[in-house]
Every structure is written in structure tokens, then in C-alpha cells.
PDB file of C-alpha atoms in Angstrom:
ATOM      1  CA  MET A   1     -54.908 -34.281  98.413  1.00 49.00           C
ATOM      2  CA  THR A   2     -55.850 -31.865  95.621  1.00 54.00           C
ATOM      3  CA  GLU A   3     -54.525 -28.311  95.858  1.00 61.00           C
ATOM      4  CA  PRO A   4     -56.934 -25.349  95.528  1.00 61.00           C
ATOM      5  CA  ASP A   5     -57.732 -24.401  91.938  1.00 78.00           C
ATOM      6  CA  LEU A   6     -55.329 -21.910  90.387  1.00 90.00           C
ATOM      7  CA  ASP A   7     -58.011 -20.216  88.230  1.00 91.00           C
ATOM      8  CA  THR A   8     -55.737 -20.333  85.179  1.00 97.00           C
ATOM      9  CA  PRO A   9     -54.633 -22.851  82.580  1.00 97.00           C
ATOM     10  CA  VAL A  10     -51.346 -24.469  83.636  1.00 98.00           C
ATOM     11  CA  LEU A  11     -49.304 -25.925  80.775  1.00 98.00           C
ATOM     12  CA  ASP A  12     -46.144 -28.016  81.007  1.00 98.00           C
ATOM     13  CA  ASP A  13     -44.630 -27.397  77.574  1.00 98.00           C
ATOM     14  CA  HIS A  14     -42.282 -30.405  77.456  1.00 98.00           C
ATOM     15  CA  LEU A  15     -42.323 -33.673  79.351  1.00 97.00           C
ATOM     16  CA  HIS A  16     -42.168 -37.374  78.585  1.00 96.00           C
ATOM     17  CA  LEU A  17     -44.392 -40.233  79.683  1.00 95.00           C
ATOM     18  CA  ASP A  18     -43.203 -43.817  79.565  1.00 90.00           C
ATOM     19  CA  PRO A  19     -46.240 -46.012  78.923  1.00 79.00           C
ATOM     20  CA  ASP A  20     -44.497 -49.220  79.972  1.00 83.00           C
ATOM     21  CA  ASN A  21     -41.665 -48.698  82.443  1.00 84.00           C
ATOM     22  CA  GLY A  22     -42.144 -45.288  84.035  1.00 84.00           C
ATOM     23  CA  ARG A  23     -44.740 -43.571  86.215  1.00 91.00           C
ATOM     24  CA  GLY A  24     -46.909 -42.898  83.181  1.00 91.00           C
ATOM     25  CA  LEU A  25     -50.411 -41.819  84.127  1.00 96.00           C
ATOM     26  CA  ASP A  26     -49.524 -41.549  87.821  1.00 95.00           C
ATOM     27  CA  ALA A  27     -47.319 -38.613  86.829  1.00 95.00           C
ATOM     28  CA  VAL A  28     -50.294 -37.042  85.053  1.00 97.00           C
ATOM     29  CA  ARG A  29     -52.414 -37.494  88.179  1.00 97.00           C
ATOM     30  CA  ASP A  30     -49.736 -35.741  90.256  1.00 96.00           C
ATOM     31  CA  PHE A  31     -49.672 -32.881  87.754  1.00 97.00           C
ATOM     32  CA  ARG A  32     -53.440 -32.502  87.899  1.00 97.00           C
ATOM     33  CA  ARG A  33     -53.613 -32.820  91.690  1.00 96.00           C
ATOM     34  CA  LEU A  34     -51.337 -29.790  92.061  1.00 96.00           C
ATOM     35  CA  GLY A  35     -53.388 -27.713  89.611  1.00 96.00           C
ATOM     36  CA  GLY A  36     -51.979 -28.677  86.215  1.00 97.00           C
ATOM     37  CA  THR A  37     -54.390 -28.578  83.286  1.00 97.00           C
ATOM     38  CA  HIS A  38     -52.519 -28.993  79.969  1.00 98.00           C
ATOM     39  CA  LEU A  39     -49.545 -31.053  78.771  1.00 98.00           C
ATOM     40  CA  LEU A  40     -47.355 -31.229  75.699  1.00 98.00           C
ATOM     41  CA  VAL A  41     -46.043 -34.797  75.730  1.00 98.00           C
ATOM     42  CA  VAL A  42     -42.937 -35.430  73.641  1.00 98.00           C
ATOM     43  CA  ASN A  43     -42.186 -38.964  72.488  1.00 97.00           C
ATOM     44  CA  LYS A  44     -39.269 -40.545  74.295  1.00 94.00           C
ATOM     45  CA  PRO A  45     -36.092 -41.238  72.303  1.00 94.00           C
ATOM     46  CA  SER A  46     -36.857 -44.146  69.995  1.00 95.00           C
ATOM     47  CA  TRP A  47     -34.274 -46.493  71.489  1.00 93.00           C
ATOM     48  CA  HIS A  48     -35.742 -45.935  74.984  1.00 90.00           C
ATOM     49  CA  LEU A  49     -38.899 -47.630  73.703  1.00 91.00           C
ATOM     50  CA  GLY A  50     -36.939 -50.486  72.176  1.00 92.00           C
ATOM     51  CA  VAL A  51     -37.028 -49.238  68.580  1.00 94.00           C
ATOM     52  CA  GLU A  52     -33.770 -49.391  66.612  1.00 97.00           C
ATOM     53  CA  ALA A  53     -35.040 -47.824  63.411  1.00 97.00           C
ATOM     54  CA  GLU A  54     -33.840 -48.902  59.998  1.00 97.00           C
ATOM     55  CA  THR A  55     -36.381 -46.870  58.016  1.00 98.00           C
ATOM     56  CA  GLY A  56     -38.490 -43.795  58.605  1.00 98.00           C
ATOM     57  CA  ASP A  57     -41.586 -45.925  58.997  1.00 98.00           C
ATOM     58  CA  ASP A  58     -39.974 -47.760  61.924  1.00 98.00           C
ATOM     59  CA  PHE A  59     -40.456 -44.619  64.032  1.00 98.00           C
ATOM     60  CA  ARG A  60     -44.217 -45.005  63.729  1.00 98.00           C
ATOM     61  CA  ALA A  61     -44.185 -47.588  66.528  1.00 97.00           C
ATOM     62  CA  VAL A  62     -42.768 -44.887  68.836  1.00 97.00           C
ATOM     63  CA  PHE A  63     -45.262 -42.298  67.639  1.00 98.00           C
ATOM     64  CA  ASP A  64     -48.254 -44.628  67.949  1.00 97.00           C
ATOM     65  CA  ARG A  65     -47.267 -45.665  71.465  1.00 96.00           C
ATOM     66  CA  THR A  66     -46.968 -41.999  72.391  1.00 97.00           C
ATOM     67  CA  LEU A  67     -50.403 -41.220  70.962  1.00 97.00           C
ATOM     68  CA  ASP A  68     -51.884 -43.982  73.109  1.00 97.00           C
ATOM     69  CA  ILE A  69     -50.603 -42.607  76.395  1.00 96.00           C
ATOM     70  CA  VAL A  70     -51.383 -39.012  75.388  1.00 98.00           C
ATOM     71  CA  ALA A  71     -55.001 -40.041  74.775  1.00 98.00           C
ATOM     72  CA  ASP A  72     -55.113 -41.584  78.259  1.00 97.00           C
ATOM     73  CA  ALA A  73     -53.534 -38.456  79.766  1.00 97.00           C
ATOM     74  CA  ASP A  74     -56.041 -36.292  77.911  1.00 97.00           C
ATOM     75  CA  ASP A  75     -58.878 -38.184  79.598  1.00 97.00           C
ATOM     76  CA  LEU A  76     -57.424 -37.399  83.040  1.00 97.00           C
ATOM     77  CA  LEU A  77     -56.914 -33.674  82.609  1.00 97.00           C
ATOM     78  CA  PRO A  78     -59.352 -30.796  83.014  1.00 96.00           C
ATOM     79  CA  GLY A  79     -57.707 -29.303  79.928  1.00 97.00           C
ATOM     80  CA  ARG A  80     -55.903 -31.160  77.168  1.00 98.00           C
ATOM     81  CA  ALA A  81     -52.812 -33.229  76.449  1.00 98.00           C
ATOM     82  CA  TRP A  82     -51.204 -32.925  73.029  1.00 98.00           C
ATOM     83  CA  PRO A  83     -48.456 -35.042  71.429  1.00 98.00           C
ATOM     84  CA  VAL A  84     -45.223 -33.626  70.042  1.00 98.00           C
ATOM     85  CA  LEU A  85     -43.495 -36.100  67.740  1.00 98.00           C
ATOM     86  CA  GLY A  86     -40.053 -36.273  66.234  1.00 98.00           C
ATOM     87  CA  VAL A  87     -36.568 -37.738  66.256  1.00 98.00           C
ATOM     88  CA  HIS A  88     -34.235 -37.045  69.166  1.00 97.00           C
ATOM     89  CA  PRO A  89     -31.025 -35.418  67.888  1.00 97.00           C
ATOM     90  CA  GLY A  90     -28.921 -37.684  70.082  1.00 96.00           C
ATOM     91  CA  LEU A  91     -29.907 -40.580  67.831  1.00 97.00           C
ATOM     92  CA  ILE A  92     -27.228 -39.548  65.358  1.00 97.00           C
ATOM     93  CA  SER A  93     -24.470 -40.501  67.804  1.00 96.00           C
ATOM     94  CA  ARG A  94     -26.112 -43.831  68.528  1.00 96.00           C
ATOM     95  CA  LEU A  95     -26.332 -44.539  64.802  1.00 97.00           C
ATOM     96  CA  VAL A  96     -22.784 -43.457  64.000  1.00 97.00           C
ATOM     97  CA  ASP A  97     -20.919 -44.602  67.109  1.00 96.00           C
ATOM     98  CA  GLU A  98     -22.811 -47.789  67.959  1.00 95.00           C
ATOM     99  CA  ARG A  99     -24.503 -48.977  64.786  1.00 97.00           C
ATOM    100  CA  GLY A 100     -21.902 -48.133  62.166  1.00 97.00           C
ATOM    101  CA  PHE A 101     -23.858 -45.602  60.123  1.00 98.00           C
ATOM    102  CA  ALA A 102     -22.030 -42.965  58.134  1.00 98.00           C
ATOM    103  CA  PRO A 103     -23.141 -39.448  59.140  1.00 98.00           C
ATOM    104  CA  ASP A 104     -24.981 -38.933  55.850  1.00 98.00           C
ATOM    105  CA  GLU A 105     -26.788 -42.260  56.266  1.00 98.00           C
ATOM    106  CA  ALA A 106     -27.836 -41.266  59.783  1.00 98.00           C
ATOM    107  CA  ARG A 107     -28.984 -37.900  58.441  1.00 98.00           C
ATOM    108  CA  ASP A 108     -31.186 -39.531  55.845  1.00 98.00           C
ATOM    109  CA  LEU A 109     -32.767 -41.956  58.329  1.00 98.00           C
ATOM    110  CA  MET A 110     -33.519 -39.187  60.810  1.00 98.00           C
ATOM    111  CA  ARG A 111     -35.041 -36.995  58.105  1.00 98.00           C
ATOM    112  CA  ALA A 112     -37.222 -39.926  57.047  1.00 98.00           C
ATOM    113  CA  GLY A 113     -38.390 -40.294  60.656  1.00 98.00           C
ATOM    114  CA  LEU A 114     -39.324 -36.620  60.701  1.00 98.00           C
ATOM    115  CA  ASP A 115     -41.215 -37.069  57.437  1.00 98.00           C
ATOM    116  CA  ALA A 116     -43.296 -39.725  59.171  1.00 98.00           C
ATOM    117  CA  ALA A 117     -43.860 -37.492  62.208  1.00 98.00           C
ATOM    118  CA  ALA A 118     -45.044 -34.651  59.973  1.00 98.00           C
ATOM    119  CA  GLU A 119     -47.769 -36.904  58.587  1.00 98.00           C
ATOM    120  CA  TYR A 120     -49.227 -37.176  62.098  1.00 98.00           C
ATOM    121  CA  VAL A 121     -49.265 -33.384  62.367  1.00 98.00           C
ATOM    122  CA  ARG A 122     -50.898 -32.911  58.973  1.00 98.00           C
ATOM    123  CA  ASP A 123     -53.715 -35.316  59.784  1.00 98.00           C
ATOM    124  CA  GLY A 124     -54.342 -33.712  63.171  1.00 98.00           C
ATOM    125  CA  ARG A 125     -53.035 -36.480  65.415  1.00 98.00           C
ATOM    126  CA  ALA A 126     -50.046 -34.469  66.689  1.00 98.00           C
ATOM    127  CA  LEU A 127     -49.620 -30.805  67.518  1.00 98.00           C
ATOM    128  CA  ALA A 128     -45.955 -30.121  66.759  1.00 98.00           C
ATOM    129  CA  LEU A 129     -42.604 -31.591  65.712  1.00 98.00           C
ATOM    130  CA  LYS A 130     -39.448 -32.171  67.725  1.00 98.00           C
ATOM    131  CA  SER A 131     -35.875 -32.066  66.387  1.00 98.00           C
ATOM    132  CA  GLY A 132     -32.578 -30.360  67.180  1.00 97.00           C
ATOM    133  CA  ARG A 133     -28.846 -30.946  67.219  1.00 97.00           C
ATOM    134  CA  PRO A 134     -26.409 -32.431  69.754  1.00 94.00           C
ATOM    135  CA  HIS A 135     -25.722 -30.432  72.897  1.00 90.00           C
ATOM    136  CA  TYR A 136     -22.269 -32.053  73.180  1.00 91.00           C
ATOM    137  CA  ASP A 137     -19.088 -31.977  71.105  1.00 91.00           C
ATOM    138  CA  THR A 138     -19.203 -33.957  67.851  1.00 94.00           C
ATOM    139  CA  THR A 139     -17.168 -34.341  64.704  1.00 96.00           C
ATOM    140  CA  ASP A 140     -17.683 -31.778  61.966  1.00 97.00           C
ATOM    141  CA  ALA A 141     -19.396 -34.420  59.837  1.00 97.00           C
ATOM    142  CA  VAL A 142     -21.901 -35.287  62.557  1.00 97.00           C
ATOM    143  CA  TRP A 143     -22.515 -31.593  63.315  1.00 97.00           C
ATOM    144  CA  ASP A 144     -23.167 -30.827  59.654  1.00 98.00           C
ATOM    145  CA  ALA A 145     -25.472 -33.840  59.310  1.00 98.00           C
ATOM    146  CA  SER A 146     -27.348 -32.795  62.465  1.00 98.00           C
ATOM    147  CA  ASN A 147     -27.882 -29.280  61.171  1.00 98.00           C
ATOM    148  CA  ALA A 148     -29.204 -30.741  57.926  1.00 98.00           C
ATOM    149  CA  VAL A 149     -31.742 -32.757  59.943  1.00 98.00           C
ATOM    150  CA  LEU A 150     -32.713 -29.673  61.931  1.00 98.00           C
ATOM    151  CA  LYS A 151     -33.217 -27.598  58.768  1.00 98.00           C
ATOM    152  CA  HIS A 152     -35.386 -30.371  57.346  1.00 98.00           C
ATOM    153  CA  ALA A 153     -37.552 -30.266  60.487  1.00 98.00           C
ATOM    154  CA  LEU A 154     -37.977 -26.516  60.096  1.00 98.00           C
ATOM    155  CA  ALA A 155     -39.068 -26.962  56.483  1.00 98.00           C
ATOM    156  CA  LEU A 156     -41.556 -29.626  57.559  1.00 98.00           C
ATOM    157  CA  GLY A 157     -42.895 -27.293  60.241  1.00 98.00           C
ATOM    158  CA  ALA A 158     -43.470 -24.616  57.626  1.00 98.00           C
ATOM    159  CA  ASP A 159     -45.197 -27.080  55.318  1.00 98.00           C
ATOM    160  CA  ALA A 160     -47.396 -28.517  58.091  1.00 98.00           C
ATOM    161  CA  ASP A 161     -47.952 -25.077  59.672  1.00 98.00           C
ATOM    162  CA  CYS A 162     -46.817 -26.251  63.086  1.00 98.00           C
ATOM    163  CA  ALA A 163     -44.300 -25.380  65.762  1.00 98.00           C
ATOM    164  CA  VAL A 164     -40.982 -27.197  66.057  1.00 98.00           C
ATOM    165  CA  GLN A 165     -39.513 -27.895  69.483  1.00 98.00           C
ATOM    166  CA  LEU A 166     -35.726 -28.051  69.533  1.00 98.00           C
ATOM    167  CA  HIS A 167     -33.222 -29.879  71.714  1.00 96.00           C
ATOM    168  CA  THR A 168     -29.911 -28.029  71.249  1.00 97.00           C
ATOM    169  CA  GLU A 169     -26.815 -26.867  73.020  1.00 96.00           C
ATOM    170  CA  ALA A 170     -27.259 -24.391  75.871  1.00 95.00           C
ATOM    171  CA  SER A 171     -27.267 -20.892  74.409  1.00 96.00           C
ATOM    172  CA  GLU A 172     -28.723 -17.422  74.840  1.00 96.00           C
ATOM    173  CA  ASP A 173     -28.468 -16.744  71.098  1.00 97.00           C
ATOM    174  CA  LEU A 174     -29.955 -19.075  68.505  1.00 97.00           C
ATOM    175  CA  THR A 175     -30.647 -16.438  65.885  1.00 98.00           C
ATOM    176  CA  ASP A 176     -28.966 -18.685  63.312  1.00 97.00           C
ATOM    177  CA  ILE A 177     -31.716 -21.272  63.743  1.00 98.00           C
ATOM    178  CA  ALA A 178     -34.400 -18.574  63.760  1.00 98.00           C
ATOM    179  CA  GLU A 179     -33.027 -17.294  60.451  1.00 98.00           C
ATOM    180  CA  TRP A 180     -33.033 -20.822  58.988  1.00 98.00           C
ATOM    181  CA  ALA A 181     -36.669 -21.142  60.026  1.00 98.00           C
ATOM    182  CA  GLU A 182     -37.707 -17.826  58.509  1.00 98.00           C
ATOM    183  CA  ALA A 183     -35.899 -18.685  55.283  1.00 98.00           C
ATOM    184  CA  ARG A 184     -38.018 -21.836  55.041  1.00 98.00           C
ATOM    185  CA  GLY A 185     -41.284 -20.064  55.798  1.00 98.00           C
ATOM    186  CA  LEU A 186     -41.581 -20.927  59.490  1.00 98.00           C
ATOM    187  CA  PRO A 187     -41.941 -17.881  61.768  1.00 98.00           C
ATOM    188  CA  ALA A 188     -39.174 -17.744  64.354  1.00 98.00           C
ATOM    189  CA  ARG A 189     -41.728 -17.536  67.183  1.00 98.00           C
ATOM    190  CA  LYS A 190     -42.923 -21.053  66.216  1.00 98.00           C
ATOM    191  CA  VAL A 191     -39.451 -22.450  66.915  1.00 98.00           C
ATOM    192  CA  VAL A 192     -39.297 -23.418  70.588  1.00 98.00           C
ATOM    193  CA  LYS A 193     -36.034 -23.941  72.458  1.00 98.00           C
ATOM    194  CA  HIS A 194     -36.687 -26.752  74.917  1.00 97.00           C
ATOM    195  CA  TYR A 195     -34.700 -26.625  78.191  1.00 96.00           C
ATOM    196  CA  ALA A 196     -34.125 -22.891  77.775  1.00 97.00           C
ATOM    197  CA  GLY A 197     -32.887 -20.335  80.218  1.00 97.00           C
ATOM    198  CA  PRO A 198     -34.737 -17.063  80.765  1.00 96.00           C
ATOM    199  CA  THR A 199     -32.909 -15.113  78.056  1.00 95.00           C
ATOM    200  CA  LEU A 200     -32.890 -16.225  74.438  1.00 97.00           C
ATOM    201  CA  ALA A 201     -32.482 -14.440  71.115  1.00 97.00           C
ATOM    202  CA  GLY A 202     -34.253 -16.062  68.176  1.00 98.00           C
ATOM    203  CA  PRO A 203     -36.695 -18.852  69.102  1.00 98.00           C
ATOM    204  CA  THR A 204     -39.330 -18.841  71.839  1.00 98.00           C
ATOM    205  CA  PRO A 205     -37.834 -20.077  75.119  1.00 98.00           C
ATOM    206  CA  SER A 206     -39.436 -22.979  76.951  1.00 98.00           C
ATOM    207  CA  VAL A 207     -37.939 -22.131  80.316  1.00 98.00           C
ATOM    208  CA  MET A 208     -36.891 -24.803  82.755  1.00 97.00           C
ATOM    209  CA  CYS A 209     -38.687 -24.236  86.053  1.00 97.00           C
ATOM    210  CA  ARG A 210     -35.827 -22.950  88.161  1.00 97.00           C
ATOM    211  CA  LYS A 211     -37.284 -20.255  90.395  1.00 97.00           C
ATOM    212  CA  GLU A 212     -34.726 -17.601  89.512  1.00 97.00           C
ATOM    213  CA  TRP A 213     -35.049 -18.292  85.778  1.00 98.00           C
ATOM    214  CA  LEU A 214     -38.820 -18.002  85.913  1.00 98.00           C
ATOM    215  CA  ARG A 215     -38.695 -14.699  87.781  1.00 98.00           C
ATOM    216  CA  GLU A 216     -36.298 -13.321  85.183  1.00 98.00           C
ATOM    217  CA  ALA A 217     -38.503 -14.532  82.322  1.00 98.00           C
ATOM    218  CA  ALA A 218     -41.591 -13.129  84.040  1.00 98.00           C
ATOM    219  CA  GLU A 219     -40.000  -9.723  84.473  1.00 97.00           C
ATOM    220  CA  SER A 220     -38.688  -9.582  80.905  1.00 96.00           C
ATOM    221  CA  GLY A 221     -42.116  -9.017  79.382  1.00 96.00           C
ATOM    222  CA  ALA A 222     -41.156 -11.339  76.511  1.00 97.00           C
ATOM    223  CA  PRO A 223     -43.074 -14.456  75.414  1.00 98.00           C
ATOM    224  CA  PHE A 224     -42.056 -17.661  77.185  1.00 98.00           C
ATOM    225  CA  LEU A 225     -43.300 -21.122  78.118  1.00 98.00           C
ATOM    226  CA  MET A 226     -42.663 -23.281  81.189  1.00 98.00           C
ATOM    227  CA  GLU A 227     -41.473 -26.889  81.271  1.00 98.00           C
ATOM    228  CA  THR A 228     -40.056 -29.642  83.446  1.00 97.00           C
ATOM    229  CA  ASP A 229     -38.552 -32.023  80.864  1.00 95.00           C
ATOM    230  CA  PHE A 230     -39.797 -34.805  83.167  1.00 94.00           C
ATOM    231  CA  VAL A 231     -38.087 -37.889  81.703  1.00 91.00           C
ATOM    232  CA  ASP A 232     -40.204 -40.615  83.371  1.00 85.00           C
ATOM    233  CA  ASP A 233     -37.258 -42.982  83.660  1.00 83.00           C
ATOM    234  CA  PRO A 234     -37.203 -45.336  86.667  1.00 79.00           C
ATOM    235  CA  ASP A 235     -33.425 -45.622  86.329  1.00 77.00           C
ATOM    236  CA  ARG A 236     -33.093 -41.824  86.737  1.00 75.00           C
ATOM    237  CA  PRO A 237     -35.669 -40.978  89.427  1.00 66.00           C
ATOM    238  CA  GLY A 238     -34.101 -37.635  90.339  1.00 64.00           C
ATOM    239  CA  ALA A 239     -33.319 -36.502  86.810  1.00 70.00           C
ATOM    240  CA  VAL A 240     -34.524 -33.080  85.697  1.00 78.00           C
ATOM    241  CA  MET A 241     -37.830 -32.025  87.351  1.00 93.00           C
ATOM    242  CA  GLY A 242     -40.943 -33.840  88.501  1.00 94.00           C
ATOM    243  CA  PRO A 243     -44.465 -33.441  87.095  1.00 96.00           C
ATOM    244  CA  LYS A 244     -45.647 -31.378  90.080  1.00 96.00           C
ATOM    245  CA  THR A 245     -43.138 -28.617  89.396  1.00 97.00           C
ATOM    246  CA  VAL A 246     -44.962 -26.409  86.860  1.00 98.00           C
ATOM    247  CA  PRO A 247     -48.176 -26.038  88.906  1.00 98.00           C
ATOM    248  CA  ARG A 248     -46.115 -25.418  92.043  1.00 97.00           C
ATOM    249  CA  ARG A 249     -44.105 -22.704  90.300  1.00 98.00           C
ATOM    250  CA  VAL A 250     -47.287 -21.151  88.876  1.00 98.00           C
ATOM    251  CA  ARG A 251     -48.787 -20.978  92.363  1.00 97.00           C
ATOM    252  CA  ALA A 252     -45.640 -19.356  93.738  1.00 97.00           C
ATOM    253  CA  LEU A 253     -45.447 -16.805  90.919  1.00 98.00           C
ATOM    254  CA  LEU A 254     -49.098 -15.889  91.361  1.00 97.00           C
ATOM    255  CA  ASP A 255     -48.484 -15.412  95.089  1.00 96.00           C
ATOM    256  CA  GLU A 256     -45.661 -13.018  94.153  1.00 97.00           C
ATOM    257  CA  GLY A 257     -47.935 -10.997  91.882  1.00 97.00           C
ATOM    258  CA  TYR A 258     -46.780 -12.228  88.468  1.00 97.00           C
ATOM    259  CA  ASP A 259     -50.305 -12.654  87.133  1.00 97.00           C
ATOM    260  CA  ASP A 260     -49.538 -11.077  83.751  1.00 98.00           C
ATOM    261  CA  ALA A 261     -46.521 -13.326  83.228  1.00 98.00           C
ATOM    262  CA  ILE A 262     -48.536 -16.440  84.029  1.00 98.00           C
ATOM    263  CA  ARG A 263     -51.129 -15.421  81.470  1.00 98.00           C
ATOM    264  CA  ARG A 264     -48.337 -14.819  78.975  1.00 98.00           C
ATOM    265  CA  ALA A 265     -46.772 -18.248  79.545  1.00 98.00           C
ATOM    266  CA  HIS A 266     -49.933 -20.342  79.768  1.00 98.00           C
ATOM    267  CA  VAL A 267     -52.452 -18.565  77.534  1.00 98.00           C
ATOM    268  CA  GLU A 268     -50.908 -16.033  75.152  1.00 98.00           C
ATOM    269  CA  THR A 269     -47.689 -17.780  74.121  1.00 98.00           C
ATOM    270  CA  PRO A 270     -49.307 -21.216  73.606  1.00 98.00           C
ATOM    271  CA  ALA A 271     -51.882 -19.534  71.372  1.00 98.00           C
ATOM    272  CA  ASP A 272     -49.246 -17.671  69.373  1.00 98.00           C
ATOM    273  CA  VAL A 273     -46.805 -20.575  69.041  1.00 98.00           C
ATOM    274  CA  TYR A 274     -49.034 -23.641  68.806  1.00 98.00           C
ATOM    275  CA  GLY A 275     -52.413 -22.180  67.867  1.00 98.00           C
ATOM    276  CA  VAL A 276     -54.111 -23.692  70.931  1.00 98.00           C
ATOM    277  CA  ASP A 277     -56.639 -22.005  73.203  1.00 98.00           C
ATOM    278  CA  THR A 278     -55.856 -23.190  76.715  1.00 98.00           C
ATOM    279  CA  GLU A 279     -58.723 -21.208  78.227  1.00 97.00           C
ATOM    280  CA  ALA A 280     -61.389 -22.536  75.867  1.00 96.00           C
ATOM    281  CA  THR A 281     -60.170 -26.137  76.158  1.00 95.00           C
ATOM    282  CA  LEU A 282     -60.200 -25.807  79.922  1.00 92.00           C
ATOM    283  CA  SER A 283     -63.627 -24.184  80.214  1.00 76.00           C
ATOM    284  CA  ALA A 284     -65.142 -26.676  77.754  1.00 73.00           C
ATOM    285  CA  ARG A 285     -64.069 -29.574  79.976  1.00 71.00           C
ATOM    286  CA  THR A 286     -65.013 -27.778  83.190  1.00 68.00           C
ATOM    287  CA  ASN A 287     -68.490 -26.901  81.942  1.00 64.00           C
ATOM    288  CA  ALA A 288     -69.208 -30.248  80.269  1.00 58.00           C
TER     289      ALA A 288
END
């Protein structure tokens, strides 16, 4: 059963689709059925797709597989699906703890993977980059190497004129990262904190769809995005949030009178951060 149209673009800013082992396009159909229109699909961690990279070019298998399923998702949506490509920051622990890399060797491999991802952005096949740093305790050497990778991603974002989504520790203040971005020529608003709460200094928050967080973000008047971080992992069926969540939360917020906030999260902030027009891409499909 398809829910009544929401009369607005509805963007999930960060989710994953597993083309081989997860729900894949069925998740996209659920998203659309509830009123979803646009997706930003982030490649899964490389090792989840069976890639144990030795060189930067090895990540291309992950990126290409992601582009394939994003193209299929794009065909199913009334709006658009866009790929976000990068190297998951948790890879550094896998490299150092399980594969015997020194932290500086892991740093160099991860930066090379980001170099490859940036090529996809420059040639128009991807919309944005993804990077970050561990959200758990690490050694000083791993932390320093991770921050070097993150800074490299910010520099690539400036060079490619694209947003950079970040996976980091939970925080309400990431002004240090915003300052690193600005120093490299990337506006702080184009740095997006994935899995954010409703209050964040520095980057643009991509707020997880907890009802109370969304109400707080809506009432703040500040730019924000909405996401589920749907992981599409059959071994973790209840992890994070499902693909129906963003359209359900949009419907609830509209019912509560938060029309301006919904426009901010699904039209104005995507335009400012990613340079995409969710209204035009939706109306073009609808009127075709």
C-alpha cells in the first residue's frame, strides 16, 4: 500500500544498500511507498563487500558496485538517488589490528582510496565524499593517522567542490574539523556530520531520525538534514533505522506544523550543502 503523497521532496541523507546480501532495492521500494523521493547512498565499508584493499585502486570495486545499485535505485524513485563514496574510518583499525599495517601505512592506503573516490566526484559519477575518524578509543598513533586521512578528505572536497560526509565520535562541537575544512578551502557548511544529534557547532548536522531530536532540530531554525543510517545487513536486522523512517518522520512533523523545517531539511539545506535541487529533480520526473 502506498501512502498519500507528502507534496514535498523527502531525502534520506545517509543510508547503505547491499547489492548482494541485503534488502537492496526492496528497501528503496519501501522508502518510496511511504513517500520518500531522494536518497544519498553511501558505499558500505569495503570489507563488507569482500574487498581487502592493498592499493587505492582496489577501492574502485566497492565504488563501482555502489554506482550500480544507485543507478537501479534512481530508476525506482520519483526523485533521484546519488552516490556518496569514500573510505570508512573504521578501516584503520582493521588494517592495523588485523592485517599488520603500521598506522602511517594505513593512513597512506586510506588516503589513496579517497583519491580514487574523488575522481568519481570530479567526473560527475558521485555527488560527495565520505571520511571521518574513529568513534571509539584508539592509540595516539592511530588517532593522528585518522585525522590526517580526514584532513586529506577535506582538501579533496575543496578541490572537487563537493561536500564531505563524516563518521566521527558523538559530539555537539566539531568546530576543530570545521576550521580544518575552512583552512583547506572547503566551507564548513559543506562538511556533514553523519549520525548527528540536533545540536552541533561547526559542520552541518545530518540528524538521526529520533522524534525528539528532529523536533529540537526543527525548532532551532538552523540548517539540518535527516537520515536513517540504514545499514542493510541481514545479520543486523534491527540495527539503526529502517528505510521507511524518514518519510514517516516527515509526515509526522508536517502533521505537527513543522512545514518550514521540512523545507529547510529537504530543499534548502541539500541545495546549500550538495548543490542539488530536490524540487526540480522531483518535478522533472513527475511531469515526464
